[in-house]
PDB file of C-alpha atoms in Angstrom:
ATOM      1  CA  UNK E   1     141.154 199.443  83.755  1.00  0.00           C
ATOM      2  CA  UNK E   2     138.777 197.470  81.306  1.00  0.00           C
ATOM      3  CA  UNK E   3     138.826 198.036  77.735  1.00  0.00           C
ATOM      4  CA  UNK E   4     135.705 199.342  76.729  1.00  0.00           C
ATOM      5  CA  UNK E   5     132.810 196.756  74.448  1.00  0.00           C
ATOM      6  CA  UNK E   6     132.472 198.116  71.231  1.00  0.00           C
ATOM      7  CA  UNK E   7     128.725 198.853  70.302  1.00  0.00           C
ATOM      8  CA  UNK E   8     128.200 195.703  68.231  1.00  0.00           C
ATOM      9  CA  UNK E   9     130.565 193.232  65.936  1.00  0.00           C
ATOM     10  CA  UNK E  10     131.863 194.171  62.592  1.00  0.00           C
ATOM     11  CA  UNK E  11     131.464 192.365  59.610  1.00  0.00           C
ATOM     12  CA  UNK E  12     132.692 193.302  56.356  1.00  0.00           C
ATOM     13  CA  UNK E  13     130.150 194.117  53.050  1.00  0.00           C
ATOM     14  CA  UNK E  14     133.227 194.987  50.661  1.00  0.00           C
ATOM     15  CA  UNK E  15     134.841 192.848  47.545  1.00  0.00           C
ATOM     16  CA  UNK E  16     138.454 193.237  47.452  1.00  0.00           C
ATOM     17  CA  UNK E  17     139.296 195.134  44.620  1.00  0.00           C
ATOM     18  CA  UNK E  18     141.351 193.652  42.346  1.00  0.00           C
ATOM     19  CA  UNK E  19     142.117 194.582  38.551  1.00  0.00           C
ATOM     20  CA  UNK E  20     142.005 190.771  37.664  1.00  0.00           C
ATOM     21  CA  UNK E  21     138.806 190.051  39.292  1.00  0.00           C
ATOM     22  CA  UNK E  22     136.481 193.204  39.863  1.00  0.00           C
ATOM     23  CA  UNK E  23     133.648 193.621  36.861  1.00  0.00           C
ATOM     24  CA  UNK E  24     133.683 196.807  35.192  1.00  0.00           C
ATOM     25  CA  UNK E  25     129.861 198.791  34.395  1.00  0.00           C
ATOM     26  CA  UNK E  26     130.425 198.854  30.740  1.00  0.00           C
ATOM     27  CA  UNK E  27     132.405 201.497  29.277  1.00  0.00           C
ATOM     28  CA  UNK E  28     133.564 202.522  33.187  1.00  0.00           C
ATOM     29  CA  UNK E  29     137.298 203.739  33.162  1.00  0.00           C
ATOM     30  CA  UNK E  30     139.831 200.749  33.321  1.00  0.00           C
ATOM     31  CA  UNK E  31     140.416 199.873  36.807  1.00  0.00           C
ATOM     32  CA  UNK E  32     144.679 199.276  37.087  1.00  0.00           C
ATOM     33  CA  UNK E  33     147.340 199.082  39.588  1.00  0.00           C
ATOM     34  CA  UNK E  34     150.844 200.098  38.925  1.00  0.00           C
ATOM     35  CA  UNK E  35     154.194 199.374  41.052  1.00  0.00           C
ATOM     36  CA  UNK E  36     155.726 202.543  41.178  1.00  0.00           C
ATOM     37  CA  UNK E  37     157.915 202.172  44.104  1.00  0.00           C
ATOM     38  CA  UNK E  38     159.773 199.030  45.654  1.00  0.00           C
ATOM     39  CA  UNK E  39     161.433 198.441  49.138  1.00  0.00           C
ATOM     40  CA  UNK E  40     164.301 197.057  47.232  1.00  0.00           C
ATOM     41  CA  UNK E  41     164.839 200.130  45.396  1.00  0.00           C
ATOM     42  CA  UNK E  42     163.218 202.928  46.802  1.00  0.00           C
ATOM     43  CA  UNK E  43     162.982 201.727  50.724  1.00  0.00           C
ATOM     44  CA  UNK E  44     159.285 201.303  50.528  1.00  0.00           C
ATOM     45  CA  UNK E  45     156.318 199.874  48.407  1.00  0.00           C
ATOM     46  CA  UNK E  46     153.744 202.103  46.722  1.00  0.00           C
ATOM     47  CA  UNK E  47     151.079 201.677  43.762  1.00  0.00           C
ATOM     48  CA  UNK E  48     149.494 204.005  41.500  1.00  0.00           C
ATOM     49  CA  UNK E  49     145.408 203.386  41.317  1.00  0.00           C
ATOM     50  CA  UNK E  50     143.511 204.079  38.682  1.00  0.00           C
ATOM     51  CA  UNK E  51     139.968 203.919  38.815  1.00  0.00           C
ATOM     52  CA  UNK E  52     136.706 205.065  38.656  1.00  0.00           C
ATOM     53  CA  UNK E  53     134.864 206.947  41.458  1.00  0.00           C
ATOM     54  CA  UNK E  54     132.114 203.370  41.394  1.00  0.00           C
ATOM     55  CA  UNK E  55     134.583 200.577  40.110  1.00  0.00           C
ATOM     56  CA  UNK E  56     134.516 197.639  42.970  1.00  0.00           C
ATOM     57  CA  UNK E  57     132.194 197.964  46.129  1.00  0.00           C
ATOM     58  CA  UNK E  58     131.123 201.794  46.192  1.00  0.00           C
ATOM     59  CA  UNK E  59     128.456 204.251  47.441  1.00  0.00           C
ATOM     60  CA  UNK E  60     127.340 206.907  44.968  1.00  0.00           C
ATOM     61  CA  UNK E  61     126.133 210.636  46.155  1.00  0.00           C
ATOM     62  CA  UNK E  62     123.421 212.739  45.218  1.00  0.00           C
ATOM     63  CA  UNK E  63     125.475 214.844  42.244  1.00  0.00           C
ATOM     64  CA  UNK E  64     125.949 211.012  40.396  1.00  0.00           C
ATOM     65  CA  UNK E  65     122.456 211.634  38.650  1.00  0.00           C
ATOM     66  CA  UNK E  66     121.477 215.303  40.187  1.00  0.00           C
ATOM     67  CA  UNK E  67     123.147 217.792  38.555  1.00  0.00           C
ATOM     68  CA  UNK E  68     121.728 220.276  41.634  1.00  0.00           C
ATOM     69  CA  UNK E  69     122.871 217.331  43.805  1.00  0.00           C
ATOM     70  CA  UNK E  70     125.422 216.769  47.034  1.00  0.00           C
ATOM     71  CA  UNK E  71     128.725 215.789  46.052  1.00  0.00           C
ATOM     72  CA  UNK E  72     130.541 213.341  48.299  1.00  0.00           C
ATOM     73  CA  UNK E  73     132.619 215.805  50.419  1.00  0.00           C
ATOM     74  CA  UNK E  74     129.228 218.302  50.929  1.00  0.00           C
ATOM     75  CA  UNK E  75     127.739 215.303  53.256  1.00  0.00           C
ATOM     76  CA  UNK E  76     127.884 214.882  56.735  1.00  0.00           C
ATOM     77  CA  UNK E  77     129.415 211.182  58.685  1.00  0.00           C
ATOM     78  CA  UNK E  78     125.354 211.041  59.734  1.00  0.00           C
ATOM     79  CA  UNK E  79     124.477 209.860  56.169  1.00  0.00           C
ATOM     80  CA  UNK E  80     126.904 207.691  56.127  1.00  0.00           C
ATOM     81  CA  UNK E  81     126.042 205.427  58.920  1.00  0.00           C
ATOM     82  CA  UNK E  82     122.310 203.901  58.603  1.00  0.00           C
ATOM     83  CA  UNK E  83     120.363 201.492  60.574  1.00  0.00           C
ATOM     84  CA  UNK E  84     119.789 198.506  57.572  1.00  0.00           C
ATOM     85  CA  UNK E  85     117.671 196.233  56.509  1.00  0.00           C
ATOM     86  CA  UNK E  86     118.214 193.148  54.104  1.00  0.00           C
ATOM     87  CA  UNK E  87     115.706 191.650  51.792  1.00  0.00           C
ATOM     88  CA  UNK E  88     116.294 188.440  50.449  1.00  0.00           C
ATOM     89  CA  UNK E  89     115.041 187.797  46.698  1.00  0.00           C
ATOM     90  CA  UNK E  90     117.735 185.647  46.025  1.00  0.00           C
ATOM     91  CA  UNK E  91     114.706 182.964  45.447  1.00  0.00           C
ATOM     92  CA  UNK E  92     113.521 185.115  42.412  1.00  0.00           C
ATOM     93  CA  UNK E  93     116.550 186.228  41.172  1.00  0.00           C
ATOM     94  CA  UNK E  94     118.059 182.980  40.410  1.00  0.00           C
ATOM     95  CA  UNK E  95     115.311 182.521  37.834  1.00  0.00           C
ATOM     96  CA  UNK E  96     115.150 185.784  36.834  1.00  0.00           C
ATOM     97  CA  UNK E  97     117.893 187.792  35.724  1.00  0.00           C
ATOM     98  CA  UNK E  98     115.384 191.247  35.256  1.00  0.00           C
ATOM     99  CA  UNK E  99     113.758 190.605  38.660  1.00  0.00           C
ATOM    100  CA  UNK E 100     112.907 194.155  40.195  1.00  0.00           C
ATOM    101  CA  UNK E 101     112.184 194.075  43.928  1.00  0.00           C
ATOM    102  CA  UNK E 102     108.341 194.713  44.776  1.00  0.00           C
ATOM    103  CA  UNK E 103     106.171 196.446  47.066  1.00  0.00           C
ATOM    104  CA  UNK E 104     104.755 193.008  48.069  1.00  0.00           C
ATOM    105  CA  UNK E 105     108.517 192.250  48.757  1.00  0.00           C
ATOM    106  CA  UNK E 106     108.731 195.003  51.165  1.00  0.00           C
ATOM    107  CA  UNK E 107     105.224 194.605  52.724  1.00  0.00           C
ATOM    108  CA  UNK E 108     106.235 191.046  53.334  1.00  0.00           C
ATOM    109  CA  UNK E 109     109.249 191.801  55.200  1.00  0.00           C
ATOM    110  CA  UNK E 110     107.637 193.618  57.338  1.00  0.00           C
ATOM    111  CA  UNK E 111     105.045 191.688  57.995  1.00  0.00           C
ATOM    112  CA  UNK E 112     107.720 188.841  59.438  1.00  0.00           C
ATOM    113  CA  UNK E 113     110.298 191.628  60.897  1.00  0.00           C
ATOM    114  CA  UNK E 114     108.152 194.960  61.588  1.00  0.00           C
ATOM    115  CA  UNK E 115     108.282 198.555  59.646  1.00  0.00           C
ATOM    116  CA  UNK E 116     111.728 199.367  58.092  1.00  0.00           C
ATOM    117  CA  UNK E 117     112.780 202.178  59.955  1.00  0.00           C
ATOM    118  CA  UNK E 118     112.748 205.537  58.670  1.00  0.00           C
ATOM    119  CA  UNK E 119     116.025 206.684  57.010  1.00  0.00           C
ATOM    120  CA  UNK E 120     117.049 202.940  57.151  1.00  0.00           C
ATOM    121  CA  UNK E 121     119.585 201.483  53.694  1.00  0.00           C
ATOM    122  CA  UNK E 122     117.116 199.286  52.391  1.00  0.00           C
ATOM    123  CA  UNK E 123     119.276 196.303  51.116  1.00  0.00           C
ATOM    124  CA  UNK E 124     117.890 193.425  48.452  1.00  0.00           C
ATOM    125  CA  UNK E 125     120.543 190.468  48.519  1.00  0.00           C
ATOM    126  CA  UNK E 126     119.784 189.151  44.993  1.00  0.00           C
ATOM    127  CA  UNK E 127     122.454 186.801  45.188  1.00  0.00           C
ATOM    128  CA  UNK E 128     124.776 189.077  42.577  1.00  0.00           C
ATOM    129  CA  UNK E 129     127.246 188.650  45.873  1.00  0.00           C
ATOM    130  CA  UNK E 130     128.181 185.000  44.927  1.00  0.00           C
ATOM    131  CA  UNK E 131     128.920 185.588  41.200  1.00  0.00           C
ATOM    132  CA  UNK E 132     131.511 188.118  41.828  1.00  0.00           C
ATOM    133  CA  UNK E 133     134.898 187.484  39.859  1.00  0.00           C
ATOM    134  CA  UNK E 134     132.781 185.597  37.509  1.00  0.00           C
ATOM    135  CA  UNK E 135     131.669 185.781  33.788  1.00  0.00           C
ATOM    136  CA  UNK E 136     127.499 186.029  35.008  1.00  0.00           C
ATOM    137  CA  UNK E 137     128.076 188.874  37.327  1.00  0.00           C
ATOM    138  CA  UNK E 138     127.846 190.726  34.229  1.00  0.00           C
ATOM    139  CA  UNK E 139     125.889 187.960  31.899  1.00  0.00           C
ATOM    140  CA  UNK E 140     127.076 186.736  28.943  1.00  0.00           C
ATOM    141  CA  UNK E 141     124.657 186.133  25.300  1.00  0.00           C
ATOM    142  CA  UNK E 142     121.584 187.399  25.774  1.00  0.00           C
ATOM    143  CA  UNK E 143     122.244 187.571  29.572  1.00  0.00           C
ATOM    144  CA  UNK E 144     124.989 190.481  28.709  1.00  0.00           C
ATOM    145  CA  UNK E 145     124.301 193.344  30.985  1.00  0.00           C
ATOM    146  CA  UNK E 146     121.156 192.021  32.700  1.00  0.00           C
ATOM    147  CA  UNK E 147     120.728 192.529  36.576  1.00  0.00           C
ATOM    148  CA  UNK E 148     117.912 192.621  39.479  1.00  0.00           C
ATOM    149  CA  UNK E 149     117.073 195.799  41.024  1.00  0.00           C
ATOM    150  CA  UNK E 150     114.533 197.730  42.314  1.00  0.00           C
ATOM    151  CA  UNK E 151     110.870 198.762  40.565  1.00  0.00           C
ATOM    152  CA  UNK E 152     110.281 202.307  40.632  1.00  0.00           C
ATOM    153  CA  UNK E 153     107.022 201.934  42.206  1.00  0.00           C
ATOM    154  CA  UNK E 154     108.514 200.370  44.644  1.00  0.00           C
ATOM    155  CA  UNK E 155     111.534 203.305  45.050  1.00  0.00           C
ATOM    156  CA  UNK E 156     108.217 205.498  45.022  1.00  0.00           C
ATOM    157  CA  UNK E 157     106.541 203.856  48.051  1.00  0.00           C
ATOM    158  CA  UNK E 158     109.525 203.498  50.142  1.00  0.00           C
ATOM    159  CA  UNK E 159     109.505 207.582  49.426  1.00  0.00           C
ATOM    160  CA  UNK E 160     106.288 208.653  49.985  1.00  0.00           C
ATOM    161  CA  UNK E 161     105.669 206.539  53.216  1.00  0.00           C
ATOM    162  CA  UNK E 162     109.184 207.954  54.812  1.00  0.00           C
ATOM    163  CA  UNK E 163     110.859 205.060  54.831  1.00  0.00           C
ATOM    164  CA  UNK E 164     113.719 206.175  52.742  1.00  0.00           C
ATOM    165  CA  UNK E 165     113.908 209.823  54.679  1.00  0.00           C
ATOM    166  CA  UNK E 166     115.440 212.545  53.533  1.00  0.00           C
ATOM    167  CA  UNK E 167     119.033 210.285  54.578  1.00  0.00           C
ATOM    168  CA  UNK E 168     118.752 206.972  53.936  1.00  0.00           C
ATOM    169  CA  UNK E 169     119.954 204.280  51.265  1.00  0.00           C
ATOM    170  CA  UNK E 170     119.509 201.742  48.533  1.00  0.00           C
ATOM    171  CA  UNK E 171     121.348 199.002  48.919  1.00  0.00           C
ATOM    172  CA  UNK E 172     122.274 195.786  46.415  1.00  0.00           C
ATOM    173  CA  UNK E 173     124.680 193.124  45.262  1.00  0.00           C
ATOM    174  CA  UNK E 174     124.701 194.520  41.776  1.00  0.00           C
ATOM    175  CA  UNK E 175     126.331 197.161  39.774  1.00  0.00           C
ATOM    176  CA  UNK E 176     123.479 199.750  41.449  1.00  0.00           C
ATOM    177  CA  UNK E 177     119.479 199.505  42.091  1.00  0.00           C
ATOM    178  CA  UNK E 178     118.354 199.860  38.365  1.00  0.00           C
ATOM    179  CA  UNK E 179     117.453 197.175  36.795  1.00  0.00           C
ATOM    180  CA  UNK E 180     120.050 196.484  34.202  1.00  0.00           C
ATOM    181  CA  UNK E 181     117.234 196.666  31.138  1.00  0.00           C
ATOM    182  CA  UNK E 182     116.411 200.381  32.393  1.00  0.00           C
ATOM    183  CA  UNK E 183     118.612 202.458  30.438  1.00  0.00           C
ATOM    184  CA  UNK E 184     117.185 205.704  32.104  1.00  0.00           C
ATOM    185  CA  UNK E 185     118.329 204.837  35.873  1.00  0.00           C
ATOM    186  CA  UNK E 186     114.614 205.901  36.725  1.00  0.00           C
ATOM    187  CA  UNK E 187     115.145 204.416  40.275  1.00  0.00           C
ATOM    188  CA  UNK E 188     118.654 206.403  40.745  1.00  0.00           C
ATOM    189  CA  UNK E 189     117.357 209.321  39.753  1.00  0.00           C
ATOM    190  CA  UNK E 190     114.069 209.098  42.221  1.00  0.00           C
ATOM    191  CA  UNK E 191     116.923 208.125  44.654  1.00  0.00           C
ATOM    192  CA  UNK E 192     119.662 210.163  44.917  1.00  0.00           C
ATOM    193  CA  UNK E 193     117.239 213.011  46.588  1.00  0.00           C
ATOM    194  CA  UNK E 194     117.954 215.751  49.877  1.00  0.00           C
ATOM    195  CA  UNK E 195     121.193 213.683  51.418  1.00  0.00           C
ATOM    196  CA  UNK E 196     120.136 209.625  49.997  1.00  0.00           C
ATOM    197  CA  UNK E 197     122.902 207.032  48.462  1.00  0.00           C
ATOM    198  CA  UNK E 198     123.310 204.205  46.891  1.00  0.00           C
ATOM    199  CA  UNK E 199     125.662 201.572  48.196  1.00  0.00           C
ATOM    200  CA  UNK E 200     126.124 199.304  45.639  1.00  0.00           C
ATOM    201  CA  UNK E 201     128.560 195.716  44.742  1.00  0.00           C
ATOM    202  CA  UNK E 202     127.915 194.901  47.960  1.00  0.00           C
ATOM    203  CA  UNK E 203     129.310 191.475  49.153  1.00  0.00           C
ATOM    204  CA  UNK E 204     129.078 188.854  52.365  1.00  0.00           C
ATOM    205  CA  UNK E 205     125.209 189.717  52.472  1.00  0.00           C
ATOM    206  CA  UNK E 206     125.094 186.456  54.669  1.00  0.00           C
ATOM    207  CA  UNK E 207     126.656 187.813  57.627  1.00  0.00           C
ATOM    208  CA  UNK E 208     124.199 190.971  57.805  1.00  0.00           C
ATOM    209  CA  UNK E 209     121.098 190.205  59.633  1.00  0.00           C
ATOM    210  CA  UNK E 210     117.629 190.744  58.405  1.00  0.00           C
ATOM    211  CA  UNK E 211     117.188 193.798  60.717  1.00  0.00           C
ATOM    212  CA  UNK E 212     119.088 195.422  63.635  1.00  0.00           C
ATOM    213  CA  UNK E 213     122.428 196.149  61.969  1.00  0.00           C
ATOM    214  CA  UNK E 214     123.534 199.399  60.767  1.00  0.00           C
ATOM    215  CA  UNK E 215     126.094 199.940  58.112  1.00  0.00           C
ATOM    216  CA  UNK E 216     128.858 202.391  57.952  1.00  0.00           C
ATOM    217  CA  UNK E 217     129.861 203.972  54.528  1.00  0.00           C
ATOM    218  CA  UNK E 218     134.014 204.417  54.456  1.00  0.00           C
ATOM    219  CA  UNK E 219     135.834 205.713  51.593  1.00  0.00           C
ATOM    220  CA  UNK E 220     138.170 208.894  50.050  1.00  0.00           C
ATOM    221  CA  UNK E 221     135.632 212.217  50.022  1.00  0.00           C
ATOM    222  CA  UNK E 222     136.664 213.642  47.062  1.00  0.00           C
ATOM    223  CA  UNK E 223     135.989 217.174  46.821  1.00  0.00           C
ATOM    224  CA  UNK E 224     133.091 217.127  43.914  1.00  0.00           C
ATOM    225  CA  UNK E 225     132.811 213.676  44.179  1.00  0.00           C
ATOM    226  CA  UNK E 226     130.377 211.395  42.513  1.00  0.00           C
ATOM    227  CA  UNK E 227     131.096 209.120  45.115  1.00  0.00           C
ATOM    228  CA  UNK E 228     133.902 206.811  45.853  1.00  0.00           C
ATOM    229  CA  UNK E 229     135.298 202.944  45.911  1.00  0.00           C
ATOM    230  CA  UNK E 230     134.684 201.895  49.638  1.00  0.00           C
ATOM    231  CA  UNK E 231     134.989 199.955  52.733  1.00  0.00           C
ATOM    232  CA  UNK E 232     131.635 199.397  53.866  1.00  0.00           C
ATOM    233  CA  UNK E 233     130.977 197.222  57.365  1.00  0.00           C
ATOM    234  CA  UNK E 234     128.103 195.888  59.126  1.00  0.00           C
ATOM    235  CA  UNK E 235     127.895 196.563  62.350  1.00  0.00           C
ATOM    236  CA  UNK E 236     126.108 193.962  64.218  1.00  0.00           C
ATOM    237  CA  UNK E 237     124.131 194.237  67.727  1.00  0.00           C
ATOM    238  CA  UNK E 238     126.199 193.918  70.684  1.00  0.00           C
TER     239      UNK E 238
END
């Protein structure tokens, strides 16, 4: 008897979390691990995490800016797996720390790779990826706080023309898809319509195609939920 293929090849969009070297959104809950069990003493090893529902690699649910919103646990596996695509702005990014992702961008990308599907998690790979564990994930100075993200004309095209659906995703390498100037979150709150999330800290952005891959969303469902730390793969065509 054969074992069966799988349907394509994971590969794995997720930091490791780690107190010492995960940034924290300012004034997030401290993110800390604590021993409180030992195979010496008790016969096994076991921690005690505390953290917030988006420290680290996480996806955020509809109730994180919609008070009328779905909370993690009231959505269904379906919106958590999404075919994805992956823009790369790194290019603009790197000399430009307030650099929100265009129309043009998107128009682009499809001009070289074809529509982006409806429903699809619409990823930008700033870049943000490779200054994990580092002082300028976060910016220092006048840099403090400053990210890429997406424009909300842009969040408002990719909703009118379907793109988005009423299940689909924003994607990014940074704390979330605002831009980290925009104080508001206008582009979370035109997001996190119907059943759409964010899936945001993102890392390994190189080993997710362009287009073809889908990504599936793991993580705790807490009942009421925001939305939760997470293991989030790419699964690449067979």
């Amino acid at each position: 008897m054969t074992t069966p293929r799988p349907l394509g090849r994971l590969v794995g969009l997720s930091h490791i979390h780690d107190p010492a070297t995960t940034p924290l959104y300012p004034d997030d809950p401290e993110f800390r691990t604590d021993v409180v069990a030992t195979i010496a003493e008790h016969g096994y090893y076991l921690r005690y995490i505390r953290q917030g529902e988006h420290t680290g690699t996480h996806w955020g649910a509809p109730i994180h800016f919609r008070a009328d919103g779905l909370a993690a646990h009231e959505l269904e596996p379906d919106d958590l797996l999404l075919p994805a695509v992956k823009v790369d702005v790194r290019q603009r990014c790197a000399t430009d720390r307030d650099y929100a992702v265009t129309i043009d961008d998107l128009t682009r990308w499809e001009a070289a790779h074809g529509r982006i599907p409806d429903g699809a998690a619409v990823i930008a790979w700033t870049g943000w990826d490779a200054k994990w564990g580092t002082p300028e994930f976060i910016g220092t100075g006048e840099a403090a706080g400053r990210q890429p993200g997406f424009a909300v004309e842009t969040v408002e095209w990719l909703l009118r023309s379907g793109r988005l659906g009423r299940r689909g995703a924003l994607g990014i390498d940074t704390f979330g898809p605002d831009v980290g100037t925009d104080q508001t979150y206008a582009v979370s709150k035109l997001l996190y319509g119907e059943r759409r999330i964010s899936l945001e800290c993102l890392a390994n952005l190189a080993a997710l195609p362009v287009t073809g891959a889908w990504v599936l969303v793991g993580g705790p469902l807490y009942r009421g939920g925001s939305g939760s730390p997470a293991t989030i793969y790419g699964i690449l065509p067979g």
